[in-house]
mmCIF file of C-alpha atoms in Angstrom:
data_model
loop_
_atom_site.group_PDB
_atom_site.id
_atom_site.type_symbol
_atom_site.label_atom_id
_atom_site.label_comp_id
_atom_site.label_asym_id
_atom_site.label_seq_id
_atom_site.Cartn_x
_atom_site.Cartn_y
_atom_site.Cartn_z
ATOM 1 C CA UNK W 1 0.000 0.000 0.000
ATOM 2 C CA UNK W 2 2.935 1.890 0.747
ATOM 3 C CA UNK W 3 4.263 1.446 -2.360
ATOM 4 C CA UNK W 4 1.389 2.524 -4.473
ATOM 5 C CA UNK W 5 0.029 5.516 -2.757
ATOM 6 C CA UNK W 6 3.840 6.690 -3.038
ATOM 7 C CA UNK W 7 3.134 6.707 -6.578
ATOM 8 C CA UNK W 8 1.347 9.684 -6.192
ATOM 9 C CA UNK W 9 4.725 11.372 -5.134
ATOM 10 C CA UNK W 10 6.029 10.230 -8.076
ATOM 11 C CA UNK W 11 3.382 11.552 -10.461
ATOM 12 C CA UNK W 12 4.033 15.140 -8.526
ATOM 13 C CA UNK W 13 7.958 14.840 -8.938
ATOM 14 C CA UNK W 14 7.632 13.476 -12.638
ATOM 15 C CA UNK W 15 5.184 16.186 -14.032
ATOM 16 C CA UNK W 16 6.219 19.731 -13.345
ATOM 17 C CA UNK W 17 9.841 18.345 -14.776
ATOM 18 C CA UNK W 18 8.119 16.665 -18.335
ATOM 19 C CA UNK W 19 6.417 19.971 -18.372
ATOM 20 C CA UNK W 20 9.111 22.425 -18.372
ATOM 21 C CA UNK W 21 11.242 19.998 -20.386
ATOM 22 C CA UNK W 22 8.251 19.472 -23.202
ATOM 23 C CA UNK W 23 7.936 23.344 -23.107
ATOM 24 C CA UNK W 24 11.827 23.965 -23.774
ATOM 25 C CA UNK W 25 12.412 25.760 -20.383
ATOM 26 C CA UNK W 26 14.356 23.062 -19.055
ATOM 27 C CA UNK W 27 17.278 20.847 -19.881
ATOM 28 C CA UNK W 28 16.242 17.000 -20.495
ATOM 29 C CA UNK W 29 18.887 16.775 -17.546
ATOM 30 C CA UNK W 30 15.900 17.761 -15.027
ATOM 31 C CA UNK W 31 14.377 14.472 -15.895
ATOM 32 C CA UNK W 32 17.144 12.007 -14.835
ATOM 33 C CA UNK W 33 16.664 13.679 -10.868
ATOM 34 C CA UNK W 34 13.447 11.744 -10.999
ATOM 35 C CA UNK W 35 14.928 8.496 -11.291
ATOM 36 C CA UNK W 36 17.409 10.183 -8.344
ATOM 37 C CA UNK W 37 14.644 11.378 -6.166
ATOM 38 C CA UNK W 38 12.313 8.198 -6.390
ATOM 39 C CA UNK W 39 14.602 6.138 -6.128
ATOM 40 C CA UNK W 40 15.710 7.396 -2.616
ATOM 41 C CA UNK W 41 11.672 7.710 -1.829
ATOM 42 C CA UNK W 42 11.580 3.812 -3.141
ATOM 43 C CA UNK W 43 14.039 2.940 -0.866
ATOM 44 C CA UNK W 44 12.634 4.931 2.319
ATOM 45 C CA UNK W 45 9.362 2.975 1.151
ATOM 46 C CA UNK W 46 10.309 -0.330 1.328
ATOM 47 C CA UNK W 47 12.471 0.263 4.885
ATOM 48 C CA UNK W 48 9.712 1.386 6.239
ATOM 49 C CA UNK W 49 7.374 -1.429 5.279
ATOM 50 C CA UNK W 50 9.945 -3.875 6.307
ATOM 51 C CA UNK W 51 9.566 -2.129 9.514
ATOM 52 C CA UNK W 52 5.769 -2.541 9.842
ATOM 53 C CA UNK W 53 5.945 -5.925 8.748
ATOM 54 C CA UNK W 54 8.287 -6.895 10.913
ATOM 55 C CA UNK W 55 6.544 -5.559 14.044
ATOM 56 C CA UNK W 56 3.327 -7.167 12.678
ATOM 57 C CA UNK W 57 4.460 -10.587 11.874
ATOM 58 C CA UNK W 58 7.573 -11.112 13.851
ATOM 59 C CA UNK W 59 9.791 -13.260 11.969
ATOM 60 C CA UNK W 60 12.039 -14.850 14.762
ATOM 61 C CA UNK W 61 12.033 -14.848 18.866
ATOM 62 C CA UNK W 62 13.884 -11.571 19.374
ATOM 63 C CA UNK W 63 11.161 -9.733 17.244
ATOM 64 C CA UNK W 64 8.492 -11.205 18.582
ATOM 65 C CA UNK W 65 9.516 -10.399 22.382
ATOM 66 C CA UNK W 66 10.144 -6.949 21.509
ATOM 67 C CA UNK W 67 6.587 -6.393 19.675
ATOM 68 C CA UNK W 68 4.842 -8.164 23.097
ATOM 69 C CA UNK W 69 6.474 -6.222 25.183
ATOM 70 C CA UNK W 70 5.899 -3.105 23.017
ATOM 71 C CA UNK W 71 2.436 -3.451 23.099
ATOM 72 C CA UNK W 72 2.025 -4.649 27.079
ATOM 73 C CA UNK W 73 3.677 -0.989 28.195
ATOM 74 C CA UNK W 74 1.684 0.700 25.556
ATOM 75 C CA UNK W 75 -1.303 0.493 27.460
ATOM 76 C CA UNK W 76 0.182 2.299 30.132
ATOM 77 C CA UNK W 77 3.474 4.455 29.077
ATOM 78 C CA UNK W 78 3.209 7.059 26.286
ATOM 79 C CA UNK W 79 7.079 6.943 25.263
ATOM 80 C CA UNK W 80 5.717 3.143 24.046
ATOM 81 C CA UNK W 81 2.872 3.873 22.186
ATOM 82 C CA UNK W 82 5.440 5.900 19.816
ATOM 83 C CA UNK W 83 7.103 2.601 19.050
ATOM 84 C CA UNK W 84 3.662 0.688 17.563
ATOM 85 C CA UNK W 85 4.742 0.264 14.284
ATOM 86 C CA UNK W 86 1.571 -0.897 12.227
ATOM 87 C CA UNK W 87 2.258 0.998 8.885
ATOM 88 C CA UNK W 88 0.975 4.176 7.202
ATOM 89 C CA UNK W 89 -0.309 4.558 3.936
ATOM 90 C CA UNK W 90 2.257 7.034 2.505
ATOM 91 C CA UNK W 91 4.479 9.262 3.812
ATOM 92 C CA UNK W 92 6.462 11.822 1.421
ATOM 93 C CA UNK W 93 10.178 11.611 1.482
ATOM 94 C CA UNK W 94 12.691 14.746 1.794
ATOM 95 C CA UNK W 95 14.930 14.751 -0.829
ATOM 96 C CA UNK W 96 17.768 15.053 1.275
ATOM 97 C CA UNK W 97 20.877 15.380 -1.201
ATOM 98 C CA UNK W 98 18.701 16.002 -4.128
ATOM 99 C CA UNK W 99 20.807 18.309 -6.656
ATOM 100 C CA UNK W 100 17.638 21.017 -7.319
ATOM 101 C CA UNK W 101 18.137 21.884 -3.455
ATOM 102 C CA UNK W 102 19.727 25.376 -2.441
ATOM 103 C CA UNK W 103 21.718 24.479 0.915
ATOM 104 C CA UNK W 104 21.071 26.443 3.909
ATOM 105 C CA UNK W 105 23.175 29.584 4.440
ATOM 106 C CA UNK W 106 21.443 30.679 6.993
ATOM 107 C CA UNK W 107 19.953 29.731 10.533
ATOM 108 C CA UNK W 108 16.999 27.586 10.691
ATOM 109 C CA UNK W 109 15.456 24.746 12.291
ATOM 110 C CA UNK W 110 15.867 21.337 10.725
ATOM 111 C CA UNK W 111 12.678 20.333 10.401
ATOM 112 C CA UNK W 112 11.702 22.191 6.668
ATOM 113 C CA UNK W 113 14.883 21.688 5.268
ATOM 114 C CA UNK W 114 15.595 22.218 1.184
ATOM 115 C CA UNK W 115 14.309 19.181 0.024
ATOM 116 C CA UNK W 116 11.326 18.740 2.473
ATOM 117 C CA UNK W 117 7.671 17.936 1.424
ATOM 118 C CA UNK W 118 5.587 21.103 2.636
ATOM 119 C CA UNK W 119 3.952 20.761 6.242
ATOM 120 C CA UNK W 120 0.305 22.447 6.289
ATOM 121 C CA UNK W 121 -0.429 24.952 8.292
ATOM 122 C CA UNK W 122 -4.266 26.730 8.913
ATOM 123 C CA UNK W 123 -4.291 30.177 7.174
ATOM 124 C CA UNK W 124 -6.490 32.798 7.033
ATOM 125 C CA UNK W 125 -6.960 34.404 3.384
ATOM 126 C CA UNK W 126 -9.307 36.226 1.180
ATOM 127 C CA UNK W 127 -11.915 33.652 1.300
ATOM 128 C CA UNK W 128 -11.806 32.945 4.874
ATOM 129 C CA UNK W 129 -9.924 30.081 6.681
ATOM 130 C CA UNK W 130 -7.939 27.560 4.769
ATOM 131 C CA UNK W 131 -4.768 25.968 4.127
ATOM 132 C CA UNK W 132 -0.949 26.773 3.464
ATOM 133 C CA UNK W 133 -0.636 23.610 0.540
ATOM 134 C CA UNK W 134 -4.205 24.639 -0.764
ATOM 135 C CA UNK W 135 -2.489 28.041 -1.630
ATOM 136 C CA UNK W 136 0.311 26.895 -3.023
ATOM 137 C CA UNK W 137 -0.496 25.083 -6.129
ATOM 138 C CA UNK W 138 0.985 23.886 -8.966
ATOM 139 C CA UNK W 139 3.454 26.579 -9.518
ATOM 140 C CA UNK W 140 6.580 28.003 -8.369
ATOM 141 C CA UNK W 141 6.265 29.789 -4.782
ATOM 142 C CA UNK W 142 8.162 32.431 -3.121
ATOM 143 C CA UNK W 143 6.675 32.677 0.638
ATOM 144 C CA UNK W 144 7.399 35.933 2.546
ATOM 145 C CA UNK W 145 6.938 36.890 6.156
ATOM 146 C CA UNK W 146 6.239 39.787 7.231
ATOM 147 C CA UNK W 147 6.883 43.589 5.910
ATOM 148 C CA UNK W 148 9.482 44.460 3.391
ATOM 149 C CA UNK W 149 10.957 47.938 2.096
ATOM 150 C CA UNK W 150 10.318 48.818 -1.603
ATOM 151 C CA UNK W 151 13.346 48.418 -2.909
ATOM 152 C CA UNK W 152 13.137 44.408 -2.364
ATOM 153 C CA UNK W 153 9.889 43.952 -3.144
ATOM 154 C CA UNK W 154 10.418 45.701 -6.819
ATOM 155 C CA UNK W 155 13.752 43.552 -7.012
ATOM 156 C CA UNK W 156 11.351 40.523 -6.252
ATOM 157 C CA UNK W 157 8.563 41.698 -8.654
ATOM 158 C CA UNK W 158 11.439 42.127 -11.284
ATOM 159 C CA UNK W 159 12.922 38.717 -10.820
ATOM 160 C CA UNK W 160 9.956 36.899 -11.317
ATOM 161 C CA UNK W 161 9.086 39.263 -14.501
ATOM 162 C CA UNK W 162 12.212 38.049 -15.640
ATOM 163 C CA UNK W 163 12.019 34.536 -15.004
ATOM 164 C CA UNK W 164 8.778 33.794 -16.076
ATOM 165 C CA UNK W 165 9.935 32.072 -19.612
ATOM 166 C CA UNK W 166 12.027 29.494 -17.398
ATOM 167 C CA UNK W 167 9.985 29.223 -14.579
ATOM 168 C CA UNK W 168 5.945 30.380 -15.822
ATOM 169 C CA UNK W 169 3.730 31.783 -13.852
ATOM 170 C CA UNK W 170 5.728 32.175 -9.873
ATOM 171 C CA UNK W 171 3.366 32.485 -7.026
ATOM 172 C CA UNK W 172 4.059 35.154 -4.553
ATOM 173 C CA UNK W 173 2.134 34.725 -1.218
ATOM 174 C CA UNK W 174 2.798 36.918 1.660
ATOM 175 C CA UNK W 175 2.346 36.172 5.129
ATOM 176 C CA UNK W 176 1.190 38.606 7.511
ATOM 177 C CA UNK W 177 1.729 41.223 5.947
ATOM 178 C CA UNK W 178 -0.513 44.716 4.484
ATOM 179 C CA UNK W 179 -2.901 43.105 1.745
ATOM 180 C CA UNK W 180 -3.895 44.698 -1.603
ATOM 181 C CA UNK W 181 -0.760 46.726 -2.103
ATOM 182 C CA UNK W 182 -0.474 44.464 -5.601
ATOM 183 C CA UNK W 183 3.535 42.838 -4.481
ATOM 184 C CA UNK W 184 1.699 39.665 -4.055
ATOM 185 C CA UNK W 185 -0.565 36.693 -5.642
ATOM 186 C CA UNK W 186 -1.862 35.939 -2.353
ATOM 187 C CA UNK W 187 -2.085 37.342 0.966
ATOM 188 C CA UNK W 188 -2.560 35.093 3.996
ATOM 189 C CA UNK W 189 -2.592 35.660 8.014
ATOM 190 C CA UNK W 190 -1.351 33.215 10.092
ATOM 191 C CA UNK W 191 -3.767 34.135 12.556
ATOM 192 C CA UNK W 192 -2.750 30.683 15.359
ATOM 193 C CA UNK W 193 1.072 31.059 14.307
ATOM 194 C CA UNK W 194 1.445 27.511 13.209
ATOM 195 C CA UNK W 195 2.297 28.419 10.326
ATOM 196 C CA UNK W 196 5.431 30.259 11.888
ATOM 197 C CA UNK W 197 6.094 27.296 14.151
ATOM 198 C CA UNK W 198 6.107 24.987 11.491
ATOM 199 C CA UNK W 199 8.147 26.359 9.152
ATOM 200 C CA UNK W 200 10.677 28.231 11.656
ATOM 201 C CA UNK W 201 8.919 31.773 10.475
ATOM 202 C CA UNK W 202 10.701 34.567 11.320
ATOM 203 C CA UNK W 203 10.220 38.171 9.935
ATOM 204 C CA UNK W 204 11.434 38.503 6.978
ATOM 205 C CA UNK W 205 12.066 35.052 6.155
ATOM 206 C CA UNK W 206 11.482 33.562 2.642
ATOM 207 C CA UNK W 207 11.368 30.039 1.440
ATOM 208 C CA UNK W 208 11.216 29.040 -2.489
ATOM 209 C CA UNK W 209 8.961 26.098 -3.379
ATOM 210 C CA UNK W 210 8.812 23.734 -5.974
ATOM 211 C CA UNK W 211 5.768 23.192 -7.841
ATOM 212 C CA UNK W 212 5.155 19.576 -6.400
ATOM 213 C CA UNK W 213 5.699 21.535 -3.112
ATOM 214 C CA UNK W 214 9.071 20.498 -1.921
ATOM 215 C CA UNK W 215 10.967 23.150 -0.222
ATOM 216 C CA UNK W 216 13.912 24.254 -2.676
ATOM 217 C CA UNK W 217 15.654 26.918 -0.525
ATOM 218 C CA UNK W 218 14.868 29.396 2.312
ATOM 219 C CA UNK W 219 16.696 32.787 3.627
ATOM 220 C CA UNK W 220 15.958 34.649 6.737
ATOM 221 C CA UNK W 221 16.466 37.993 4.610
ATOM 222 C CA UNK W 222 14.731 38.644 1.136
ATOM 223 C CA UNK W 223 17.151 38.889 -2.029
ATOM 224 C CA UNK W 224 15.749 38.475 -5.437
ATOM 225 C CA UNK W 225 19.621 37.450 -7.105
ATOM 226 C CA UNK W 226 19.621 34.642 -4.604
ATOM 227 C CA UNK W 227 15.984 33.631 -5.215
ATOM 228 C CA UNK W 228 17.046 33.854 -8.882
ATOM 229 C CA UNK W 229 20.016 31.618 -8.342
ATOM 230 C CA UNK W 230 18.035 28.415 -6.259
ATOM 231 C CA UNK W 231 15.134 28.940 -8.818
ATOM 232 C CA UNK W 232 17.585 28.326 -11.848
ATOM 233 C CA UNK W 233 19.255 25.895 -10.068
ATOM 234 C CA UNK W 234 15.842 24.252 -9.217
ATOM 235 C CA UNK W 235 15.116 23.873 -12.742
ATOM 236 C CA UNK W 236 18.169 22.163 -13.607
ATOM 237 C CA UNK W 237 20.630 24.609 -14.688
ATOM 238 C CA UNK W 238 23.290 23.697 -12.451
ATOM 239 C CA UNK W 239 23.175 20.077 -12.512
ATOM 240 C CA UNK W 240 26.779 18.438 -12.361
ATOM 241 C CA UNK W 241 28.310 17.318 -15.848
ATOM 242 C CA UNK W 242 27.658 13.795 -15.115
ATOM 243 C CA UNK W 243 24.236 14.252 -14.856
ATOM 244 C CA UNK W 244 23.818 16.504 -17.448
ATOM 245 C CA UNK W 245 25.640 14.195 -20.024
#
């Protein structure tokens, strides 16, 4: 089951690539980072079903001692129930060491690394409450907190002017910050701050995201030439000559 509802993954990592490819704004590079991405999402996928079949269906006495006594301290001690193994239906993989990712240059929690899957988060937006992944689409996103001065935000409306033949159409959704003053597709409010917690928030953080909403690189300070840089690079342009052969 595993295995087949990660498929879905797959579909998402496969066809914003065959896209930009078919539509000449890629190199036919991009495409060989699926079989590099799945594969490491294959492999999480079977180590993790090994895991719930194991705990199960023990397969020897050492197993099957553990899973007893697993389940006999569950019913009383928390810190147990966390070890239950009995499978989940899909789980995205981070793509750890992925190529398209931007390492971090800056100072940020571990937990929405380049390379993640995107976390939801409730948001408040134009139409009332909703949710962060609901927002973000198909496309690429650039995800600001907070206020910025004028000069960024006309670098940032100029970038994505100017990358819109390699990119298309990139989302800009601001977070907490003045609505209607036209810098952004969307405006949100995260109104309970999980958003914030989540994705270590700060002002004037910014995180790019890939359109099957993987996180491709994050700053704590907004600068449209490095936004340009992990977006090209996120698109293949920087893949290493062994790849690109």
């Amino acid at each position: 089951a595993r295995g087949a509802n990660g498929a879905l993954q797959g579909v998402e990592n496969l066809g914003w690539k065959l896209a930009a490819v078919l539509q000449g704004r890629a190199p036919q590079a991009l495409l060989q980072t699926y079989d590099s991405e799945r594969q490491h999402g294959a492999s999480e996928n079977i180590l993790n079903s090994t895991r719930a079949t194991d705990f199960m269906t023990p397969k020897n006495h050492i197993t099957r001692v553990f899973r007893d006594t697993v389940l006999e301290l569950a019913r009383t001690y928390p810190f147990a129930r966390a070890l239950v193994n009995s499978g989940r239906l899909s789980k995205p993989c981070t793509y750890e060491s992925s190529p398209l990712n931007t390492p971090d240059s800056d100072d940020f929690k571990p937990g929405m690394r380049p390379g993640s899957p995107c976390t939801d988060a409730p948001v408040e937006g134009g139409n009332g409450s909703g949710w962060l992944l609901n927002h973000l689409g198909n496309h690429f996103s650039v995800l600001l907190k907070g206020e910025f001065d004028g000069a960024g935000l006309a670098g940032l409306a100029e970038m994505t002017t100017a990358l819109a033949p390699l990119a298309g159409d990139i989302r800009v959704i601001r977070v907490d910050a003045a609505p209607n003053d036209g810098t952004a597709t969307v405006h949100l409010a995260d109104e309970k701050g999980v958003l914030a917690e989540r994705y270590d928030l700060r002002e004037s953080a910014v995180y790019l995201i890939r359109p099957d909403q993987h996180v491709a690189a994050r700053w704590r300070k907004l600068d449209a030439g490095q936004i340009a840089s992990a977006l090209q690079r996120a698109m293949g342009a920087e893949l290493p000559p062994e790849q690109a052969a």
